[in-house]
């Protein structure tokens, strides 16, 4: 099915919109880079300069970083941009933003492919293929909706590995659909899916879900196509396994500690709480009543189901976003636009009626996509559930398409009113999000973006060598990486002194770079005459001025009221 | 209807009856609102006036919250018949709860005949609707007690059923109107829901209604006429105070957010700033969020309401299994949409609207009428599940196993709910109802003559009304000689003393020397260990509520 010229123009326009929304002021909004972004950037810089990561390991697939062992594809994607633009926020974030733009194109071709999909099996030809006009409308709508999706924009703007994983997944899905006609493409499909695993920790489960959903939806076609092409199947499997091999090795070498920290199954009910509850009925662990009504397995299932529900709650999707971690969304705005509330309801009913491959694929994926988040300890988690954005966009797409079809059937004046109404509510909704993202988020949420580290580093950089020691407040914000990043510290120098301490189950900390010491002190710190002390208002309380210290500089948050850091020296 | 069918239906009604009436008088303990209903009915019977001396009111002043009055009048005959006790107060609620189970059967029967689907639907759907409602936590919980909302739900369901009837027989239009009206006299939330539901009916069935314009107009006129006393009463000061106290605008969060948001704009006084951040937008969003929260799975299937009085531990408003039933039900509805379903879905959409206008959301009590459309859709889902089994499982034994399996899940869910209700609820939530007061009254009454004054803590709600209730204190004497305190910050008033009783927080260090020859009754925290404790009062749940000190 050919795409009409008009549709091509529309698509180009949509992609342009997507690019503007993802690239405009990318370096300064979000207002500060996170420590993960800084780590990805600095490791890329290190690779670029020395071919080794910050610990001196030659071209690793998995980067040790803070002891969280980051899968490394993002680092390698960032290398060329850092080579061109230098080590700065924009260069680190650019791969993510570009991947976001590519995703908009990919969802267009996927929807077109799915709607034009004609099974080679006779028995599933009952339904008529949709018209070219319809499938172009749907494909374009999906591209537009993804381009303006708050959830997708948010995670495109920044070095979020999960977003790269989404784009790779979309590429994988598209190639999978193509491979049902051109079997050799399966090898490439397998490669893309495997790459998601060396991009993002959570992809182990989320990609498995996507592959399972695809195989389930196309089980007959797939079996027919590949039952006689076992060779291709085998090569694909081998390619996939080779790529994910370092991840598998990593699991066995205990580099999956994070998995244990975040899994719900590591957190049973406290025994006191359980026993108090059981005592009310004179029950005990091991009683029949316990197994019937209060068992731990049932409790876990309730917990997982509850978190799964949270990802479909109005609060998360439309009104507050990720209420557990403000860094994952913007103030007073859900993960979706408010208009999606209407589109999703209409869309679900439309998909249920369609019952074609696209409907099955979308609904299955939608149900399973929050699982990686639901199985972890947080009540909601917009990153681990990021894959949801695709099926949600697809459902909304059909909501929009069916509303448009319905409006088309109305009398002329109603038609104009209908279109007008649809456009106006969409624009208002988008306008509200843009306001929340570009105006409010940088001010309102600055502290959640670890704001101030850049300003501190810039402040001390010039005078650093004039002091004996810089005492920088230690924290899991990993201040050392900000120092390395913003001072563009020569990687070869750092590799010699890199020393991560305390990385057991979870992340560790670095305690020293040159004459900068990262110490968790309580006021007053143990400082000598020529030392500089840096800390947030908790570590350096306002009463410092009554003591023997004087203020060198104070870093304010963008609201220019509250203080992020105080830089002091002895009087 | 075959005999077998009738027997099954009666069994379901029997089950509904048992679940609602078993130990209705003592579990959970009577709360202050219920005691107020009972005592005011008693007062009316004895003197023709309520506790504060208002003759035959439409809204009862009670704790200055002006409770809608119909439930009080329903209780009246039972107090006359059985005297002033827990049974008389709670029977109307429980009875109409069983009545609603019957009504949903009738409603589903009418729906299935309008849907014109196969016979399985026609026979099973009404029975399953009734059976599901009979065992639904949301409906059982509010049937067991003097919850006005449960009665309002009964009248709304009655009105809806009569409306469907009226599409066949136009005379029912008047009856339909007659049954919507009392719901407005029973509960605040119905005053928002019924008009919305009604306008939905007018839109969806506009063609039929146009044909019967005369009857419809008559019905609407009758409604207007019958509601005018209510409207007049609402104009009085005080009557709407409760609604205003819990209303959306009582929450200043959205208001404060406007200033915060405008402050984050460089041109905080600019046109765009004002268009994006104002009262209409922020309270509109708050309303929508509240509304949406009633469809949150956590509320519906897992944990239920936040308010302890409205729930049992670790259980949703519905069963977890209902999730599957609702999904299948909605799926089937979407596949074959019809006007009847549009109407049920409309009901489901407007049902939480009144609750969403208040700032505590989701709110199981104020949104209780949701349970009716939810149950109907669940039952439809269950029918479809059984139908699917019949069509795809050819082996008869396999089919039986399948149906037994579905039944077993429901039985287990019911058992778990009942276990939570009877074993854990009162102990996990000891302050969800006024446990311990009945025991206290019995104890104090036996010793009353020996003391000049009895000072009782009012830590928990309004104890005076429970004392009036359990002592059957003469309404005539009470009406003349008591004083209602000014409203507290939640908008409630209470009575501080009558007879020998005084109700206030105990400050033992000053009260002990100042009140010789009196009984001091306080909570564990209020009474120091060295006090002369003559009795400890435990509630029926085994929790220690009061310590009685002889002075």
PDB file of C-alpha atoms in Angstrom, chain A residues 269 273 277-278 280-281 283 289 292-294 298 302 305-306 308-310 313-315 319-320 332 338 341 348-349 352-353 355 363 431-432 435 439-440 443-444, chain B residues 257 260-261 264-265 272 276-277 281-282 285 288-289 291-292 296-298 301-303 313-315 320 323 331 334-335 337 412 415-416 419-420 423-424 427-428:
ATOM      1  CA  UNK A 269       5.314  -8.307  55.508  1.00  0.00           C
ATOM      2  CA  UNK A 273       2.458  -6.716  61.700  1.00  0.00           C
ATOM      3  CA  UNK A 277      -3.273  -9.189  62.566  1.00  0.00           C
ATOM      4  CA  UNK A 278      -3.467 -12.957  63.004  1.00  0.00           C
ATOM      5  CA  UNK A 280      -7.167 -10.854  66.252  1.00  0.00           C
ATOM      6  CA  UNK A 281      -8.643 -14.157  65.245  1.00  0.00           C
ATOM      7  CA  UNK A 283      -4.776 -17.532  64.116  1.00  0.00           C
ATOM      8  CA  UNK A 289      -7.121 -19.864  58.038  1.00  0.00           C
ATOM      9  CA  UNK A 292      -6.950 -19.634  53.119  1.00  0.00           C
ATOM     10  CA  UNK A 293      -7.013 -15.925  53.832  1.00  0.00           C
ATOM     11  CA  UNK A 294      -3.679 -14.481  54.903  1.00  0.00           C
ATOM     12  CA  UNK A 298      -1.624 -14.128  48.289  1.00  0.00           C
ATOM     13  CA  UNK A 302      -2.353  -8.410  46.041  1.00  0.00           C
ATOM     14  CA  UNK A 305      -2.018  -6.369  41.372  1.00  0.00           C
ATOM     15  CA  UNK A 306      -2.252  -3.137  43.339  1.00  0.00           C
ATOM     16  CA  UNK A 308      -0.495  -2.849  38.309  1.00  0.00           C
ATOM     17  CA  UNK A 309      -3.737  -0.964  39.015  1.00  0.00           C
ATOM     18  CA  UNK A 310      -1.731   2.117  39.964  1.00  0.00           C
ATOM     19  CA  UNK A 313      -5.118   4.979  37.692  1.00  0.00           C
ATOM     20  CA  UNK A 314      -6.391   8.403  36.722  1.00  0.00           C
ATOM     21  CA  UNK A 315      -3.954   9.910  39.185  1.00  0.00           C
ATOM     22  CA  UNK A 319      -3.571  14.181  36.916  1.00  0.00           C
ATOM     23  CA  UNK A 320      -0.338  13.795  38.845  1.00  0.00           C
ATOM     24  CA  UNK A 332       0.222  18.837  37.952  1.00  0.00           C
ATOM     25  CA  UNK A 338      -6.181  14.955  29.499  1.00  0.00           C
ATOM     26  CA  UNK A 341      -9.105  10.149  28.812  1.00  0.00           C
ATOM     27  CA  UNK A 348     -10.755   0.517  23.814  1.00  0.00           C
ATOM     28  CA  UNK A 349     -14.308   0.042  22.615  1.00  0.00           C
ATOM     29  CA  UNK A 352     -12.582  -4.590  21.048  1.00  0.00           C
ATOM     30  CA  UNK A 353     -14.873  -4.378  18.052  1.00  0.00           C
ATOM     31  CA  UNK A 355     -10.453  -7.831  16.939  1.00  0.00           C
ATOM     32  CA  UNK A 363      -4.441  -4.923  24.149  1.00  0.00           C
ATOM     33  CA  UNK A 431      -0.771  23.778  25.721  1.00  0.00           C
ATOM     34  CA  UNK A 432      -1.262  22.905  29.386  1.00  0.00           C
ATOM     35  CA  UNK A 435       3.317  25.118  30.112  1.00  0.00           C
ATOM     36  CA  UNK A 439       7.673  26.829  32.541  1.00  0.00           C
ATOM     37  CA  UNK A 440       6.880  24.991  35.759  1.00  0.00           C
ATOM     38  CA  UNK A 443      11.476  25.829  38.682  1.00  0.00           C
ATOM     39  CA  UNK A 444       9.141  23.576  40.623  1.00  0.00           C
TER      40      UNK A 444
ATOM     41  CA  UNK B 257      -1.782  25.976  43.862  1.00  0.00           C
ATOM     42  CA  UNK B 260       2.143  28.921  43.305  1.00  0.00           C
ATOM     43  CA  UNK B 261       1.663  28.266  39.593  1.00  0.00           C
ATOM     44  CA  UNK B 264       6.355  30.425  38.528  1.00  0.00           C
ATOM     45  CA  UNK B 265       5.477  32.423  35.418  1.00  0.00           C
ATOM     46  CA  UNK B 272      -2.001  33.181  29.278  1.00  0.00           C
ATOM     47  CA  UNK B 276      -4.025  28.360  32.397  1.00  0.00           C
ATOM     48  CA  UNK B 277      -4.107  28.782  36.155  1.00  0.00           C
ATOM     49  CA  UNK B 281      -9.160  24.897  35.825  1.00  0.00           C
ATOM     50  CA  UNK B 282      -7.775  23.778  39.169  1.00  0.00           C
ATOM     51  CA  UNK B 285      -9.097  19.090  37.472  1.00  0.00           C
ATOM     52  CA  UNK B 288     -12.097  15.034  37.445  1.00  0.00           C
ATOM     53  CA  UNK B 289      -9.348  13.427  39.502  1.00  0.00           C
ATOM     54  CA  UNK B 291     -14.245  11.229  39.774  1.00  0.00           C
ATOM     55  CA  UNK B 292     -11.586   9.062  38.139  1.00  0.00           C
ATOM     56  CA  UNK B 296      -9.142   2.918  40.466  1.00  0.00           C
ATOM     57  CA  UNK B 297      -8.584  -0.821  40.781  1.00  0.00           C
ATOM     58  CA  UNK B 298      -7.067  -0.419  44.218  1.00  0.00           C
ATOM     59  CA  UNK B 301     -10.895  -4.623  44.031  1.00  0.00           C
ATOM     60  CA  UNK B 302      -8.114  -4.530  46.625  1.00  0.00           C
ATOM     61  CA  UNK B 303      -8.263  -2.074  49.510  1.00  0.00           C
ATOM     62  CA  UNK B 313      -9.391  -4.877  56.197  1.00  0.00           C
ATOM     63  CA  UNK B 314      -7.554  -5.899  53.034  1.00  0.00           C
ATOM     64  CA  UNK B 315     -10.667  -6.097  50.897  1.00  0.00           C
ATOM     65  CA  UNK B 320     -10.908  -9.401  42.976  1.00  0.00           C
ATOM     66  CA  UNK B 323     -12.212  -7.536  37.811  1.00  0.00           C
ATOM     67  CA  UNK B 331     -15.779  -6.440  26.361  1.00  0.00           C
ATOM     68  CA  UNK B 334     -18.429  -2.981  23.458  1.00  0.00           C
ATOM     69  CA  UNK B 335     -18.810  -5.789  20.955  1.00  0.00           C
ATOM     70  CA  UNK B 337     -23.431  -1.981  22.043  1.00  0.00           C
ATOM     71  CA  UNK B 412     -13.730 -18.356  48.573  1.00  0.00           C
ATOM     72  CA  UNK B 415     -15.658 -16.620  52.814  1.00  0.00           C
ATOM     73  CA  UNK B 416     -12.628 -14.346  52.964  1.00  0.00           C
ATOM     74  CA  UNK B 419     -13.835 -13.788  57.785  1.00  0.00           C
ATOM     75  CA  UNK B 420     -12.538 -10.221  57.611  1.00  0.00           C
ATOM     76  CA  UNK B 423     -13.029 -11.697  62.873  1.00  0.00           C
ATOM     77  CA  UNK B 424     -10.831  -8.771  61.910  1.00  0.00           C
ATOM     78  CA  UNK B 427     -10.330  -5.415  66.072  1.00  0.00           C
ATOM     79  CA  UNK B 428      -8.320  -3.894  63.252  1.00  0.00           C
TER      80      UNK B 428
END
